[in-house]
């Protein structure tokens, strides 16, 4: 997530950035369906087809991050794998570095994907074919990542870099100021929050020791998507395939981490569907459905490539890594509250504060 001060609809800026790509000037109302998170994403039309303008301040991106992402997407296309495609600008560039009003933005455009977003599909009964294809798509991604890794100097960052960044970001903000996490009861600004850099450092060291002991050959380790979840997958039933988008969080890690996170997303989506149906997650039919859904993903994955025995057993450590990294991202995002923030942002701070406390509880002993 970007720092919260960047989470505003800046429509004049959007028009200036969009001018660098071909677009239909009579369909600019499509921009109203924008989304702001780790990037600003604005849908627009080009020859009647949806495309997506994506940008962020350069200060929000690591050096080489976007280049590595697009390099992998280009290799996937060359390798015959199907994924989201970057669209060149009018100048022929897939990335534009544009300075406006004393701020520099990294800007790119992606083509729209046909099909149905997988979390919006019918999940009662379980979409077996779609989930099998989801597993196949993830396996194909990992297979391609091995080949790309051997032929590029633009790899995404390594898990060691992620942990080092996590420690630095939390050490830079040892205490969150009052109000940084929204409002408490009766509308009182949240109290100052100790981010516990000491414990974050200890947890990073613990994870490093665990990961150093794992096998790291090409059969188990390499570029991973890290966000291969139901809202980033489009099911195309005619082709019997799932197409992934949003490679922004890619890193070099264990393939099993991707698979664990994907199955967790399957479970989360299924429980949401259960609640919508008025059921409880512990109801036998939904418990059975969760097991079926997970098996569909695993079967699809293993139909393309094996997952060595034992790697999925490291899920607790993969989960702690994900939580620790997410913790630092929230600390960075909320660190500087402003006095004139809109009400919706105060609410967002409260939501992020809840997530922050949940994640901190995973690596700080109870009662400490």
Coordinates of C-alpha atoms in Angstrom, one line a residue:
X1 CA 0.0 0.0 0.0
X2 CA 1.1 3.5 -0.8
X3 CA 1.5 6.1 2.0
X4 CA -2.0 7.3 2.7
X5 CA -1.3 10.8 1.6
X6 CA -1.2 9.5 -2.0
X7 CA -4.6 7.8 -1.9
X8 CA -6.6 10.6 -3.6
X9 CA -8.3 10.9 -6.9
X10 CA -6.1 13.3 -8.8
X11 CA -8.0 13.5 -12.0
X12 CA -6.1 16.3 -13.6
X13 CA -2.9 14.3 -13.1
X14 CA -4.6 11.2 -14.5
X15 CA -5.5 13.1 -17.7
X16 CA -1.9 14.3 -18.1
X17 CA -0.5 10.8 -17.7
X18 CA -3.1 9.2 -19.9
X19 CA -2.1 11.6 -22.7
X20 CA 1.0 9.5 -23.2
X21 CA -1.1 6.5 -24.4
X22 CA -3.7 6.0 -27.1
X23 CA -7.2 6.3 -25.6
X24 CA -10.8 7.0 -26.6
X25 CA -11.5 10.5 -25.6
X26 CA -15.3 10.0 -25.7
X27 CA -15.2 7.3 -22.9
X28 CA -13.3 9.1 -20.2
X29 CA -16.2 8.4 -17.7
X30 CA -14.6 4.9 -17.4
X31 CA -11.9 6.6 -15.2
X32 CA -14.5 7.0 -12.5
X33 CA -14.1 3.3 -11.6
X34 CA -10.6 3.9 -10.2
X35 CA -8.9 2.0 -7.4
X36 CA -6.1 3.2 -5.1
X37 CA -3.9 0.9 -3.1
X38 CA -0.2 0.0 -3.9
X39 CA -0.8 1.9 -7.1
X40 CA -3.4 4.2 -8.6
X41 CA -5.3 2.2 -11.2
X42 CA -7.7 3.9 -13.6
X43 CA -9.7 1.9 -16.3
X44 CA -10.1 3.6 -19.7
X45 CA -11.0 2.7 -23.2
X46 CA -8.8 2.2 -26.3
X47 CA -10.7 1.3 -29.5
X48 CA -13.6 0.4 -27.2
X49 CA -11.5 -2.1 -25.2
X50 CA -10.8 -1.7 -21.5
X51 CA -7.2 -1.0 -20.5
X52 CA -5.8 0.2 -17.2
X53 CA -3.5 3.1 -16.4
X54 CA -1.4 2.3 -13.4
X55 CA 1.0 4.7 -11.7
X56 CA 2.6 5.6 -8.4
X57 CA 5.0 8.2 -7.2
X58 CA 8.6 7.1 -7.9
X59 CA 9.3 7.4 -4.1
X60 CA 6.8 4.5 -3.6
X61 CA 8.7 2.0 -5.7
X62 CA 12.0 0.3 -5.2
X63 CA 14.6 0.8 -7.9
X64 CA 14.1 -1.8 -10.6
X65 CA 10.8 -3.1 -9.2
X66 CA 8.7 -2.1 -12.2
X67 CA 11.4 -3.1 -14.7
X68 CA 11.6 -6.6 -13.2
X69 CA 7.8 -7.0 -13.2
X70 CA 7.5 -6.1 -16.9
X71 CA 10.5 -8.2 -17.8
X72 CA 8.8 -11.3 -16.3
X73 CA 5.5 -10.5 -18.1
X74 CA 7.4 -10.1 -21.4
X75 CA 9.2 -13.5 -20.8
X76 CA 5.8 -15.1 -20.1
X77 CA 4.4 -13.9 -23.3
X78 CA 7.5 -15.1 -25.3
X79 CA 7.3 -18.4 -23.5
X80 CA 3.7 -19.0 -24.6
X81 CA 2.2 -18.4 -21.1
X82 CA -0.9 -16.2 -20.8
X83 CA -0.8 -13.3 -18.4
X84 CA -1.7 -9.6 -18.3
X85 CA 0.1 -7.6 -21.1
X86 CA 1.8 -4.2 -20.8
X87 CA 0.9 -1.7 -23.6
X88 CA 3.6 0.6 -25.0
X89 CA 3.1 4.3 -24.8
X90 CA 2.9 6.6 -27.8
X91 CA 6.7 6.9 -27.5
X92 CA 7.0 3.1 -27.6
X93 CA 7.9 2.7 -23.9
X94 CA 6.3 0.2 -21.6
X95 CA 7.3 2.4 -18.6
X96 CA 7.1 6.2 -18.7
X97 CA 8.8 8.3 -16.0
X98 CA 6.9 11.5 -15.9
X99 CA 7.5 14.6 -13.7
X100 CA 4.6 16.9 -12.9
X101 CA 4.4 19.5 -10.2
X102 CA 7.7 18.6 -8.6
X103 CA 6.8 14.9 -8.3
X104 CA 7.9 12.1 -10.5
X105 CA 5.6 9.2 -11.4
X106 CA 6.3 5.7 -12.8
X107 CA 3.5 5.0 -15.2
X108 CA 2.4 2.0 -17.3
X109 CA -0.7 0.7 -19.0
X110 CA -2.0 -2.9 -19.0
X111 CA -4.5 -4.5 -21.4
X112 CA -7.8 -5.7 -19.9
X113 CA -8.3 -9.5 -19.4
X114 CA -11.4 -11.3 -20.8
X115 CA -13.2 -13.7 -18.5
X116 CA -14.6 -13.6 -15.0
X117 CA -12.7 -12.7 -11.9
X118 CA -12.4 -15.9 -9.9
X119 CA -13.7 -14.6 -6.6
X120 CA -16.9 -13.4 -8.4
X121 CA -17.6 -16.9 -9.9
X122 CA -20.2 -19.3 -8.5
X123 CA -18.8 -21.2 -5.6
X124 CA -21.7 -23.4 -4.7
X125 CA -20.8 -25.9 -6.0
X126 CA -17.1 -25.5 -5.9
X127 CA -15.8 -24.3 -9.4
X128 CA -13.6 -27.4 -9.8
X129 CA -12.4 -26.7 -13.4
X130 CA -11.5 -23.1 -12.6
X131 CA -9.5 -24.1 -9.5
X132 CA -7.8 -26.9 -11.3
X133 CA -6.8 -24.3 -14.0
X134 CA -5.7 -21.9 -11.2
X135 CA -3.2 -24.5 -10.0
X136 CA -2.0 -25.2 -13.5
X137 CA -1.5 -21.4 -14.1
X138 CA 0.5 -21.1 -11.0
X139 CA 2.7 -24.1 -11.9
X140 CA 3.2 -22.7 -15.4
X141 CA 4.2 -19.4 -13.8
X142 CA 6.8 -21.1 -11.6
X143 CA 8.2 -23.1 -14.5
X144 CA 8.6 -20.0 -16.6
X145 CA 10.1 -18.2 -13.7
X146 CA 12.9 -20.8 -13.6
X147 CA 13.7 -20.1 -17.3
X148 CA 13.4 -16.3 -16.9
X149 CA 15.7 -16.4 -13.8
X150 CA 18.4 -18.0 -15.9
X151 CA 18.2 -15.4 -18.7
X152 CA 17.7 -12.0 -17.0
X153 CA 19.5 -9.5 -14.8
X154 CA 16.1 -7.9 -13.8
X155 CA 14.9 -10.3 -11.1
X156 CA 12.5 -9.1 -8.4
X157 CA 13.9 -8.7 -4.9
X158 CA 15.0 -11.6 -2.8
X159 CA 13.3 -12.6 0.5
X160 CA 16.4 -11.5 2.3
X161 CA 15.9 -8.0 0.8
X162 CA 12.2 -8.1 1.9
X163 CA 13.2 -8.8 5.5
X164 CA 15.9 -6.2 5.5
X165 CA 13.4 -3.6 4.2
X166 CA 10.9 -4.7 6.8
X167 CA 13.3 -4.1 9.6
X168 CA 14.4 -0.7 8.2
X169 CA 10.9 0.6 7.8
X170 CA 9.8 -0.3 11.3
X171 CA 13.0 1.0 12.9
X172 CA 12.3 4.3 11.0
X173 CA 9.0 4.6 12.8
X174 CA 9.5 3.2 16.4
X175 CA 6.3 4.9 17.5
X176 CA 3.2 5.8 15.5
X177 CA 1.8 9.2 16.5
X178 CA -1.6 9.6 18.1
X179 CA -4.3 9.4 15.5
X180 CA -2.2 7.4 13.1
X181 CA -4.5 4.4 13.6
X182 CA -7.8 6.3 13.4
X183 CA -10.2 6.8 16.2
X184 CA -10.9 5.0 19.4
X185 CA -14.1 4.9 21.3
X186 CA -16.1 8.1 21.5
X187 CA -14.1 9.6 18.6
X188 CA -10.9 10.0 20.5
X189 CA -7.7 9.8 18.3
X190 CA -5.9 6.5 18.7
X191 CA -3.1 6.4 21.2
X192 CA 0.6 6.4 20.2
X193 CA 1.5 2.9 19.1
X194 CA 4.8 1.2 19.8
X195 CA 5.7 -0.7 16.6
X196 CA 8.3 -2.8 18.5
X197 CA 11.3 -2.6 16.2
X198 CA 13.2 -4.9 18.5
X199 CA 10.7 -7.7 18.2
X200 CA 10.5 -7.2 14.4
X201 CA 14.2 -7.6 14.2
X202 CA 14.1 -10.7 16.3
X203 CA 11.4 -12.2 14.1
X204 CA 13.3 -11.4 10.9
X205 CA 16.4 -13.1 12.4
X206 CA 14.3 -16.1 13.3
X207 CA 12.8 -16.4 9.8
X208 CA 16.2 -16.0 8.2
X209 CA 17.5 -18.9 10.3
X210 CA 14.5 -21.1 9.2
X211 CA 14.8 -20.2 5.5
X212 CA 18.5 -20.7 5.5
X213 CA 17.9 -24.3 6.4
X214 CA 15.5 -24.9 3.5
X215 CA 16.5 -26.4 0.2
X216 CA 16.8 -23.7 -2.5
X217 CA 17.3 -25.5 -5.8
X218 CA 15.4 -24.4 -8.9
X219 CA 12.8 -27.2 -8.3
X220 CA 11.5 -25.4 -5.2
X221 CA 12.8 -21.8 -5.3
X222 CA 12.6 -18.9 -7.7
X223 CA 10.4 -15.9 -8.8
X224 CA 7.0 -16.1 -7.2
X225 CA 3.9 -13.9 -7.8
X226 CA 3.2 -13.5 -4.1
X227 CA -0.4 -12.3 -4.8
X228 CA -1.8 -15.2 -6.8
X229 CA -5.2 -14.9 -5.2
X230 CA -8.8 -15.1 -6.4
X231 CA -9.2 -11.3 -7.1
X232 CA -6.1 -11.4 -9.4
X233 CA -7.2 -14.4 -11.5
X234 CA -9.6 -14.3 -14.5
X235 CA -11.4 -17.6 -15.4
X236 CA -11.8 -18.1 -19.2
X237 CA -14.1 -21.2 -19.5
X238 CA -13.9 -21.4 -23.3
X239 CA -10.1 -21.9 -23.0
X240 CA -10.3 -23.7 -19.7
X241 CA -7.6 -21.4 -18.2
X242 CA -7.0 -18.8 -15.5
X243 CA -5.1 -15.7 -16.4
X244 CA -3.2 -13.9 -13.7
X245 CA -2.8 -10.1 -13.3
X246 CA -0.9 -7.8 -10.9
X247 CA 2.7 -9.0 -10.6
X248 CA 3.7 -5.9 -8.6
X249 CA 4.6 -7.9 -5.5
X250 CA 6.7 -10.5 -7.2
X251 CA 9.8 -11.6 -5.3
X252 CA 12.3 -14.6 -5.2
X253 CA 11.0 -17.1 -2.6
X254 CA 9.9 -20.7 -2.3
X255 CA 7.2 -21.8 -4.8
X256 CA 5.3 -23.4 -1.9
X257 CA 4.7 -20.0 -0.4
X258 CA 2.7 -19.0 -3.5
X259 CA 0.8 -22.3 -3.4
X260 CA 0.0 -21.8 0.3
X261 CA -1.2 -18.3 -0.2
X262 CA -3.3 -19.3 -3.1
X263 CA -5.1 -22.0 -1.2
X264 CA -5.6 -19.6 1.7
X265 CA -7.3 -17.2 -0.7
X266 CA -9.5 -20.1 -1.9
X267 CA -10.5 -20.8 1.7
X268 CA -11.2 -17.1 2.4
X269 CA -13.3 -16.8 -0.7
X270 CA -15.2 -19.9 0.1
X271 CA -16.0 -18.8 3.7
X272 CA -17.2 -15.5 2.3
X273 CA -19.6 -17.4 0.0
X274 CA -20.7 -19.5 3.0
X275 CA -21.5 -16.4 5.0
X276 CA -23.4 -14.9 2.0
X277 CA -25.5 -18.2 2.0
X278 CA -26.2 -17.9 5.7
X279 CA -24.0 -20.8 6.6
X280 CA -21.1 -21.1 9.0
X281 CA -17.5 -22.1 8.1
X282 CA -17.7 -25.1 10.4
X283 CA -20.8 -26.5 8.7
X284 CA -19.8 -30.0 7.3
X285 CA -20.8 -29.2 3.7
X286 CA -18.6 -26.1 3.6
X287 CA -15.7 -27.9 5.4
X288 CA -15.9 -30.6 2.7
X289 CA -16.1 -27.9 0.0
X290 CA -12.9 -26.3 1.3
X291 CA -11.0 -29.6 1.2
X292 CA -12.3 -30.2 -2.3
X293 CA -11.3 -26.7 -3.5
X294 CA -7.8 -27.0 -2.1
X295 CA -7.3 -30.4 -3.7
X296 CA -8.4 -29.0 -7.1
X297 CA -5.7 -26.4 -6.9
X298 CA -3.1 -28.9 -5.8
X299 CA -4.1 -31.4 -8.5
X300 CA -3.9 -28.7 -11.1
X301 CA -0.5 -27.6 -9.9
X302 CA 0.9 -31.2 -9.8
X303 CA -0.4 -31.9 -13.3
X304 CA 2.2 -29.5 -14.6
X305 CA 5.1 -29.8 -12.1
X306 CA 5.7 -31.6 -8.8
X307 CA 5.8 -30.0 -5.4
X308 CA 8.5 -31.8 -3.4
X309 CA 7.2 -33.5 -0.3
X310 CA 7.5 -31.5 2.9
X311 CA 7.6 -28.0 1.4
X312 CA 3.9 -27.2 2.1
X313 CA 4.6 -28.1 5.8
X314 CA 6.5 -24.8 6.1
X315 CA 3.2 -22.8 5.7
X316 CA 3.4 -21.4 9.3
X317 CA 6.7 -19.8 8.5
X318 CA 5.5 -18.5 5.2
X319 CA 2.5 -17.1 6.9
X320 CA 4.7 -15.3 9.5
X321 CA 6.9 -13.9 6.7
X322 CA 3.8 -12.6 5.0
X323 CA 2.5 -11.1 8.2
X324 CA 5.8 -9.4 9.1
X325 CA 6.2 -7.9 5.7
X326 CA 2.6 -6.7 5.7
X327 CA 3.1 -5.3 9.2
X328 CA 5.9 -3.1 7.9
X329 CA 3.9 -2.0 4.9
X330 CA 1.1 -0.8 7.1
X331 CA 3.5 1.0 9.5
X332 CA 4.9 2.9 6.5
X333 CA 1.5 3.7 5.0
X334 CA 0.0 5.2 8.2
X335 CA 3.0 6.9 9.7
X336 CA 2.1 10.5 9.0
X337 CA -1.5 11.5 9.8
X338 CA -2.7 14.9 8.6
X339 CA -5.1 17.2 10.4
X340 CA -7.4 17.7 7.4
X341 CA -7.9 14.1 6.3
X342 CA -11.4 13.1 5.1
X343 CA -13.6 10.9 7.2
X344 CA -13.1 7.9 4.9
X345 CA -9.3 8.0 5.5
X346 CA -9.8 8.1 9.2
X347 CA -11.9 5.0 8.8
X348 CA -9.2 3.4 6.7
X349 CA -6.7 4.1 9.4
X350 CA -8.9 2.3 11.9
X351 CA -9.1 -0.7 9.6
X352 CA -5.4 -0.8 9.1
X353 CA -4.8 -0.4 12.8
X354 CA -6.9 -3.6 13.4
X355 CA -4.8 -5.4 10.9
X356 CA -1.6 -4.1 12.4
X357 CA -2.5 -5.3 15.9
X358 CA -3.5 -8.7 14.5
X359 CA -0.2 -9.1 12.8
X360 CA 1.8 -7.9 15.7
X361 CA 0.1 -10.5 17.9
X362 CA 1.6 -13.2 15.7
X363 CA 5.2 -12.5 16.6
X364 CA 5.0 -10.8 20.0
X365 CA 4.4 -13.2 23.0
X366 CA 1.1 -12.8 24.7
X367 CA 1.2 -10.4 27.6
X368 CA 4.5 -8.9 26.7

